[in-house]
PDB file of C-alpha atoms in Angstrom:
ATOM      1  CA  MET O   1    -115.799 132.707 -52.068  1.00  0.00           C
ATOM      2  CA  LYS O   2    -114.021 134.039 -55.162  1.00  0.00           C
ATOM      3  CA  VAL O   3    -113.443 137.696 -55.959  1.00  0.00           C
ATOM      4  CA  SER O   4    -113.888 138.840 -59.548  1.00  0.00           C
ATOM      5  CA  GLY O   5    -110.654 139.545 -61.395  1.00  0.00           C
ATOM      6  CA  TRP O   6    -111.968 142.993 -62.276  1.00  0.00           C
ATOM      7  CA  THR O   7    -112.555 144.028 -58.658  1.00  0.00           C
ATOM      8  CA  PRO O   8    -108.978 145.260 -57.942  1.00  0.00           C
ATOM      9  CA  TYR O   9    -109.101 147.361 -61.119  1.00  0.00           C
ATOM     10  CA  ILE O  10    -112.444 148.840 -60.062  1.00  0.00           C
ATOM     11  CA  ARG O  11    -110.882 149.710 -56.706  1.00  0.00           C
ATOM     12  CA  LEU O  12    -107.903 151.433 -58.342  1.00  0.00           C
ATOM     13  CA  GLY O  13    -110.267 153.254 -60.699  1.00  0.00           C
ATOM     14  CA  LEU O  14    -112.260 154.547 -57.739  1.00  0.00           C
ATOM     15  CA  TYR O  15    -109.065 155.753 -56.095  1.00  0.00           C
ATOM     16  CA  ALA O  16    -108.039 157.539 -59.306  1.00  0.00           C
ATOM     17  CA  PHE O  17    -111.459 159.193 -59.603  1.00  0.00           C
ATOM     18  CA  THR O  18    -111.347 160.176 -55.923  1.00  0.00           C
ATOM     19  CA  MET O  19    -107.944 161.775 -56.458  1.00  0.00           C
ATOM     20  CA  VAL O  20    -109.267 163.810 -59.402  1.00  0.00           C
ATOM     21  CA  GLU O  21    -112.327 164.919 -57.422  1.00  0.00           C
ATOM     22  CA  SER O  22    -110.107 165.889 -54.482  1.00  0.00           C
ATOM     23  CA  ILE O  23    -107.944 168.044 -56.759  1.00  0.00           C
ATOM     24  CA  ILE O  24    -111.066 169.741 -58.141  1.00  0.00           C
ATOM     25  CA  MET O  25    -112.360 170.321 -54.605  1.00  0.00           C
ATOM     26  CA  LEU O  26    -108.982 171.722 -53.576  1.00  0.00           C
ATOM     27  CA  CYS O  27    -109.153 174.273 -56.398  1.00  0.00           C
ATOM     28  CA  ILE O  28    -112.777 175.212 -55.690  1.00  0.00           C
ATOM     29  CA  THR O  29    -112.289 175.669 -51.943  1.00  0.00           C
ATOM     30  CA  ALA O  30    -109.104 177.681 -52.537  1.00  0.00           C
ATOM     31  CA  ALA O  31    -111.010 179.932 -54.961  1.00  0.00           C
ATOM     32  CA  ARG O  32    -113.793 180.324 -52.413  1.00  0.00           C
ATOM     33  CA  LEU O  33    -111.353 181.303 -49.666  1.00  0.00           C
ATOM     34  CA  HIS O  34    -109.647 183.777 -51.990  1.00  0.00           C
ATOM     35  CA  TYR O  35    -113.000 185.365 -52.821  1.00  0.00           C
ATOM     36  CA  THR O  36    -114.156 185.745 -49.229  1.00  0.00           C
ATOM     37  CA  THR O  37    -110.830 187.147 -48.027  1.00  0.00           C
ATOM     38  CA  GLN O  38    -110.720 189.599 -50.984  1.00  0.00           C
ATOM     39  CA  LYS O  39    -114.420 190.396 -51.031  1.00  0.00           C
ATOM     40  CA  PRO O  40    -115.525 193.424 -53.124  1.00  0.00           C
ATOM     41  CA  PHE O  41    -117.369 196.277 -51.462  1.00  0.00           C
ATOM     42  CA  ARG O  42    -120.734 195.480 -53.046  1.00  0.00           C
ATOM     43  CA  ASP O  43    -121.790 191.839 -53.015  1.00  0.00           C
ATOM     44  CA  PRO O  44    -125.406 191.123 -54.030  1.00  0.00           C
ATOM     45  CA  PHE O  45    -125.292 187.700 -52.413  1.00  0.00           C
ATOM     46  CA  PHE O  46    -123.708 188.546 -49.053  1.00  0.00           C
ATOM     47  CA  GLY O  47    -124.742 192.164 -48.693  1.00  0.00           C
ATOM     48  CA  THR O  48    -122.733 195.361 -48.986  1.00  0.00           C
ATOM     49  CA  THR O  49    -120.567 195.221 -45.890  1.00  0.00           C
ATOM     50  CA  GLY O  50    -117.416 194.498 -47.880  1.00  0.00           C
ATOM     51  CA  VAL O  51    -115.676 192.999 -44.828  1.00  0.00           C
ATOM     52  CA  PRO O  52    -113.252 190.182 -45.725  1.00  0.00           C
ATOM     53  CA  PHE O  53    -113.961 186.881 -43.971  1.00  0.00           C
ATOM     54  CA  TYR O  54    -113.473 183.160 -44.379  1.00  0.00           C
ATOM     55  CA  ASP O  55    -115.825 180.220 -43.886  1.00  0.00           C
ATOM     56  CA  PRO O  56    -114.483 177.651 -41.377  1.00  0.00           C
ATOM     57  CA  ILE O  57    -116.423 174.894 -43.127  1.00  0.00           C
ATOM     58  CA  VAL O  58    -114.670 175.733 -46.408  1.00  0.00           C
ATOM     59  CA  VAL O  59    -111.342 175.405 -44.606  1.00  0.00           C
ATOM     60  CA  ALA O  60    -112.490 171.992 -43.341  1.00  0.00           C
ATOM     61  CA  LEU O  61    -113.399 170.929 -46.886  1.00  0.00           C
ATOM     62  CA  LEU O  62    -110.057 172.184 -48.181  1.00  0.00           C
ATOM     63  CA  PHE O  63    -108.201 170.165 -45.534  1.00  0.00           C
ATOM     64  CA  ALA O  64    -110.319 167.070 -46.287  1.00  0.00           C
ATOM     65  CA  SER O  65    -109.557 167.485 -49.994  1.00  0.00           C
ATOM     66  CA  LEU O  66    -105.836 167.780 -49.308  1.00  0.00           C
ATOM     67  CA  ILE O  67    -105.523 164.647 -47.169  1.00  0.00           C
ATOM     68  CA  THR O  68    -107.839 162.628 -49.446  1.00  0.00           C
ATOM     69  CA  MET O  69    -105.796 163.623 -52.483  1.00  0.00           C
ATOM     70  CA  GLY O  70    -102.578 162.645 -50.688  1.00  0.00           C
ATOM     71  CA  TRP O  71    -103.959 159.270 -49.600  1.00  0.00           C
ATOM     72  CA  SER O  72    -105.300 158.445 -53.069  1.00  0.00           C
ATOM     73  CA  MET O  73    -101.954 159.293 -54.670  1.00  0.00           C
ATOM     74  CA  PHE O  74    -100.150 157.202 -52.073  1.00  0.00           C
ATOM     75  CA  VAL O  75    -102.341 154.154 -52.752  1.00  0.00           C
ATOM     76  CA  LEU O  76    -102.006 154.421 -56.536  1.00  0.00           C
ATOM     77  CA  ILE O  77     -98.216 154.877 -56.442  1.00  0.00           C
ATOM     78  CA  ALA O  78     -97.802 152.055 -53.926  1.00  0.00           C
ATOM     79  CA  LYS O  79     -99.896 149.670 -56.028  1.00  0.00           C
ATOM     80  CA  PHE O  80     -98.145 150.424 -59.311  1.00  0.00           C
ATOM     81  CA  GLN O  81     -94.693 150.307 -57.696  1.00  0.00           C
ATOM     82  CA  ARG O  82     -95.655 147.165 -55.730  1.00  0.00           C
ATOM     83  CA  LEU O  83     -94.663 148.753 -52.433  1.00  0.00           C
ATOM     84  CA  GLU O  84     -95.626 147.045 -49.187  1.00  0.00           C
ATOM     85  CA  PHE O  85     -96.972 149.142 -46.325  1.00  0.00           C
ATOM     86  CA  PHE O  86     -98.858 148.127 -43.207  1.00  0.00           C
ATOM     87  CA  VAL O  87    -101.956 150.155 -44.106  1.00  0.00           C
ATOM     88  CA  LEU O  88    -102.091 148.455 -47.510  1.00  0.00           C
ATOM     89  CA  THR O  89    -101.187 144.879 -46.600  1.00  0.00           C
ATOM     90  CA  THR O  90    -103.792 144.859 -43.803  1.00  0.00           C
ATOM     91  CA  ARG O  91    -107.368 145.698 -44.715  1.00  0.00           C
ATOM     92  CA  LEU O  92    -108.024 146.950 -41.198  1.00  0.00           C
ATOM     93  CA  GLY O  93    -105.616 149.856 -41.676  1.00  0.00           C
ATOM     94  CA  GLU O  94    -107.289 150.880 -44.924  1.00  0.00           C
ATOM     95  CA  ILE O  95    -110.756 150.574 -43.382  1.00  0.00           C
ATOM     96  CA  VAL O  96    -109.766 152.802 -40.440  1.00  0.00           C
ATOM     97  CA  ILE O  97    -108.315 155.487 -42.737  1.00  0.00           C
ATOM     98  CA  LEU O  98    -111.258 155.418 -45.151  1.00  0.00           C
ATOM     99  CA  SER O  99    -113.725 155.551 -42.242  1.00  0.00           C
ATOM    100  CA  THR O 100    -111.958 158.638 -40.882  1.00  0.00           C
ATOM    101  CA  PHE O 101    -112.115 160.335 -44.292  1.00  0.00           C
ATOM    102  CA  TRP O 102    -115.741 159.282 -44.731  1.00  0.00           C
ATOM    103  CA  LEU O 103    -116.767 160.861 -41.416  1.00  0.00           C
ATOM    104  CA  SER O 104    -114.829 164.028 -42.187  1.00  0.00           C
ATOM    105  CA  TRP O 105    -116.470 164.425 -45.590  1.00  0.00           C
ATOM    106  CA  VAL O 106    -120.013 163.625 -44.533  1.00  0.00           C
ATOM    107  CA  THR O 107    -119.777 166.046 -41.592  1.00  0.00           C
ATOM    108  CA  SER O 108    -118.238 168.916 -43.561  1.00  0.00           C
ATOM    109  CA  THR O 109    -120.472 168.443 -46.597  1.00  0.00           C
ATOM    110  CA  GLY O 110    -123.590 168.145 -44.450  1.00  0.00           C
ATOM    111  CA  ILE O 111    -122.826 171.416 -42.663  1.00  0.00           C
ATOM    112  CA  ALA O 112    -122.012 173.174 -45.944  1.00  0.00           C
ATOM    113  CA  SER O 113    -125.262 171.907 -47.471  1.00  0.00           C
ATOM    114  CA  SER O 114    -127.225 173.272 -44.524  1.00  0.00           C
ATOM    115  CA  TYR O 115    -125.706 176.704 -45.240  1.00  0.00           C
ATOM    116  CA  TRP O 116    -125.892 176.834 -49.033  1.00  0.00           C
ATOM    117  CA  GLY O 117    -127.861 173.795 -50.146  1.00  0.00           C
ATOM    118  CA  SER O 118    -131.137 175.555 -50.916  1.00  0.00           C
ATOM    119  CA  GLY O 119    -132.533 178.913 -51.839  1.00  0.00           C
ATOM    120  CA  MET O 120    -129.663 179.912 -54.156  1.00  0.00           C
ATOM    121  CA  ILE O 121    -130.276 181.200 -57.684  1.00  0.00           C
ATOM    122  CA  CYS O 122    -126.989 180.734 -59.502  1.00  0.00           C
ATOM    123  CA  ASN O 123    -127.752 181.379 -63.156  1.00  0.00           C
ATOM    124  CA  TYR O 124    -125.426 184.346 -63.569  1.00  0.00           C
ATOM    125  CA  TYR O 125    -123.740 184.994 -60.226  1.00  0.00           C
ATOM    126  CA  GLN O 126    -120.277 183.401 -60.226  1.00  0.00           C
ATOM    127  CA  PRO O 127    -119.680 183.146 -56.426  1.00  0.00           C
ATOM    128  CA  CYS O 128    -123.003 181.342 -56.087  1.00  0.00           C
ATOM    129  CA  GLN O 129    -122.058 178.978 -58.917  1.00  0.00           C
ATOM    130  CA  LEU O 130    -118.784 178.316 -57.109  1.00  0.00           C
ATOM    131  CA  LEU O 131    -120.680 177.271 -53.985  1.00  0.00           C
ATOM    132  CA  SER O 132    -122.978 174.996 -55.992  1.00  0.00           C
ATOM    133  CA  ALA O 133    -119.985 173.346 -57.668  1.00  0.00           C
ATOM    134  CA  MET O 134    -118.296 172.927 -54.297  1.00  0.00           C
ATOM    135  CA  LEU O 135    -121.313 171.167 -52.798  1.00  0.00           C
ATOM    136  CA  ALA O 136    -121.810 168.924 -55.836  1.00  0.00           C
ATOM    137  CA  ASN O 137    -118.177 167.816 -55.936  1.00  0.00           C
ATOM    138  CA  ALA O 138    -118.101 167.322 -52.171  1.00  0.00           C
ATOM    139  CA  TRP O 139    -121.006 164.875 -52.330  1.00  0.00           C
ATOM    140  CA  VAL O 140    -119.434 163.083 -55.305  1.00  0.00           C
ATOM    141  CA  THR O 141    -116.175 162.674 -53.366  1.00  0.00           C
ATOM    142  CA  TRP O 142    -118.081 161.355 -50.358  1.00  0.00           C
ATOM    143  CA  THR O 143    -119.849 158.856 -52.639  1.00  0.00           C
ATOM    144  CA  MET O 144    -116.499 157.626 -53.985  1.00  0.00           C
ATOM    145  CA  LEU O 145    -115.184 157.188 -50.442  1.00  0.00           C
ATOM    146  CA  SER O 146    -118.334 155.265 -49.538  1.00  0.00           C
ATOM    147  CA  ALA O 147    -117.752 152.882 -52.449  1.00  0.00           C
ATOM    148  CA  LEU O 148    -114.088 152.416 -51.479  1.00  0.00           C
ATOM    149  CA  LEU O 149    -115.041 151.730 -47.869  1.00  0.00           C
ATOM    150  CA  ILE O 150    -117.629 149.136 -48.914  1.00  0.00           C
ATOM    151  CA  LEU O 151    -115.052 147.421 -51.150  1.00  0.00           C
ATOM    152  CA  ALA O 152    -112.456 147.389 -48.363  1.00  0.00           C
ATOM    153  CA  ILE O 153    -114.934 145.809 -45.936  1.00  0.00           C
ATOM    154  CA  PHE O 154    -115.959 143.306 -48.631  1.00  0.00           C
ATOM    155  CA  PHE O 155    -112.335 142.306 -49.310  1.00  0.00           C
ATOM    156  CA  ASP O 156    -111.695 141.913 -45.582  1.00  0.00           C
ATOM    157  CA  SER O 157    -114.748 139.667 -45.174  1.00  0.00           C
ATOM    158  CA  VAL O 158    -113.763 137.528 -48.178  1.00  0.00           C
ATOM    159  CA  LYS O 159    -110.221 137.154 -46.846  1.00  0.00           C
ATOM    160  CA  LYS O 160    -111.481 136.027 -43.439  1.00  0.00           C
ATOM    161  CA  LEU O 161    -113.858 133.518 -45.029  1.00  0.00           C
ATOM    162  CA  GLY O 162    -111.047 132.191 -47.209  1.00  0.00           C
ATOM    163  CA  ASN O 163    -108.697 131.786 -44.256  1.00  0.00           C
ATOM    164  CA  GLY O 164    -111.409 130.024 -42.278  1.00  0.00           C
ATOM    165  CA  SER O 165    -112.099 127.570 -45.118  1.00  0.00           C
ATOM    166  CA  ALA O 166    -108.372 126.886 -45.562  1.00  0.00           C
ATOM    167  CA  ASN O 167    -107.938 126.216 -41.844  1.00  0.00           C
ATOM    168  CA  ASP O 168    -110.915 123.843 -41.835  1.00  0.00           C
ATOM    169  CA  SER O 169    -109.453 121.940 -44.806  1.00  0.00           C
ATOM    170  CA  LYS O 170    -106.092 121.624 -43.064  1.00  0.00           C
ATOM    171  CA  ARG O 171    -107.740 120.357 -39.882  1.00  0.00           C
ATOM    172  CA  ARG O 172    -109.724 117.760 -41.829  1.00  0.00           C
ATOM    173  CA  GLU O 173    -106.581 116.628 -43.654  1.00  0.00           C
ATOM    174  CA  ILE O 174    -104.616 116.310 -40.404  1.00  0.00           C
ATOM    175  CA  THR O 175    -107.442 114.344 -38.808  1.00  0.00           C
ATOM    176  CA  LYS O 176    -107.628 112.021 -41.818  1.00  0.00           C
ATOM    177  CA  HIS O 177    -103.878 111.366 -41.738  1.00  0.00           C
ATOM    178  CA  THR O 178    -103.960 110.808 -37.987  1.00  0.00           C
ATOM    179  CA  GLU O 179    -106.762 108.284 -38.211  1.00  0.00           C
ATOM    180  CA  SER O 180    -105.061 106.326 -41.001  1.00  0.00           C
ATOM    181  CA  ALA O 181    -101.497 106.632 -39.731  1.00  0.00           C
ATOM    182  CA  PHE O 182    -101.782 104.367 -36.705  1.00  0.00           C
ATOM    183  CA  CYS O 183    -102.145 100.641 -37.106  1.00  0.00           C
ATOM    184  CA  VAL O 184    -101.623  97.599 -34.908  1.00  0.00           C
ATOM    185  CA  ASN O 185     -99.365  94.674 -35.838  1.00  0.00           C
ATOM    186  CA  THR O 186     -99.799  91.666 -33.579  1.00  0.00           C
ATOM    187  CA  SER O 187     -97.559  89.287 -35.544  1.00  0.00           C
ATOM    188  CA  GLU O 188     -94.877  87.477 -33.579  1.00  0.00           C
ATOM    189  CA  GLY O 189     -96.502  88.481 -30.348  1.00  0.00           C
ATOM    190  CA  LYS O 190     -95.574  92.140 -30.709  1.00  0.00           C
ATOM    191  CA  VAL O 191     -97.816  95.147 -30.850  1.00  0.00           C
ATOM    192  CA  SER O 192     -96.421  97.863 -33.111  1.00  0.00           C
ATOM    193  CA  PHE O 193     -97.770 101.382 -33.535  1.00  0.00           C
ATOM    194  CA  TYR O 194     -96.800 103.221 -36.690  1.00  0.00           C
ATOM    195  CA  GLY O 195     -96.717 106.992 -36.394  1.00  0.00           C
ATOM    196  CA  SER O 196     -97.049 109.661 -39.084  1.00  0.00           C
ATOM    197  CA  LEU O 197     -97.164 108.435 -42.663  1.00  0.00           C
ATOM    198  CA  GLU O 198     -94.652 111.141 -43.631  1.00  0.00           C
ATOM    199  CA  THR O 199     -92.039 110.325 -40.941  1.00  0.00           C
ATOM    200  CA  LYS O 200     -92.648 106.519 -40.864  1.00  0.00           C
ATOM    201  CA  GLU O 201     -91.620 106.399 -37.222  1.00  0.00           C
ATOM    202  CA  LYS O 202     -92.151 103.001 -35.565  1.00  0.00           C
ATOM    203  CA  MET O 203     -92.539 102.231 -31.891  1.00  0.00           C
ATOM    204  CA  SER O 204     -92.556  98.608 -30.728  1.00  0.00           C
ATOM    205  CA  TYR O 205     -93.591  97.240 -27.378  1.00  0.00           C
TER     206      TYR O 205
END
């Protein structure tokens, strides 16, 4: 099974887009944390308590953005510099890392959506618009990770199929050589067995 020549470029493009989205998410979550820890006395969206606080789920999204950004940068630099690392040369390592990120994003984004996903009117209120942007970018980042994970699993499956076909071809070739390499020579009352065609070894009895 052949892989399209454009597929590696699509993969690198997805990593680049994921890195950009992670940087955007990092900025949005940092702005959200700054707002909640420096909350003004009167807040029409959260009431008038004026008590500074922070959202644990926003911290989780910030951490997910940070590690996703770092991983995407690492992959892009390693590919362009042609560096060899275990997690890149083996698809299993990449699949494990992407699966971990995928679970982290879907969990954090799902919880955040349950808090702020509905019932918000954000036409003019900036903190509400910040939350809407955070949720939108979080789901976009999760979608990019889903696409990268699917591609990694696809590449791994293609590689295994290719190795299996190559091994089958080698076995058939060895069997063919083995069957044609041995012959019997009964001239002069001797029986001779000729070994491998490459080595031309001869055993006489």
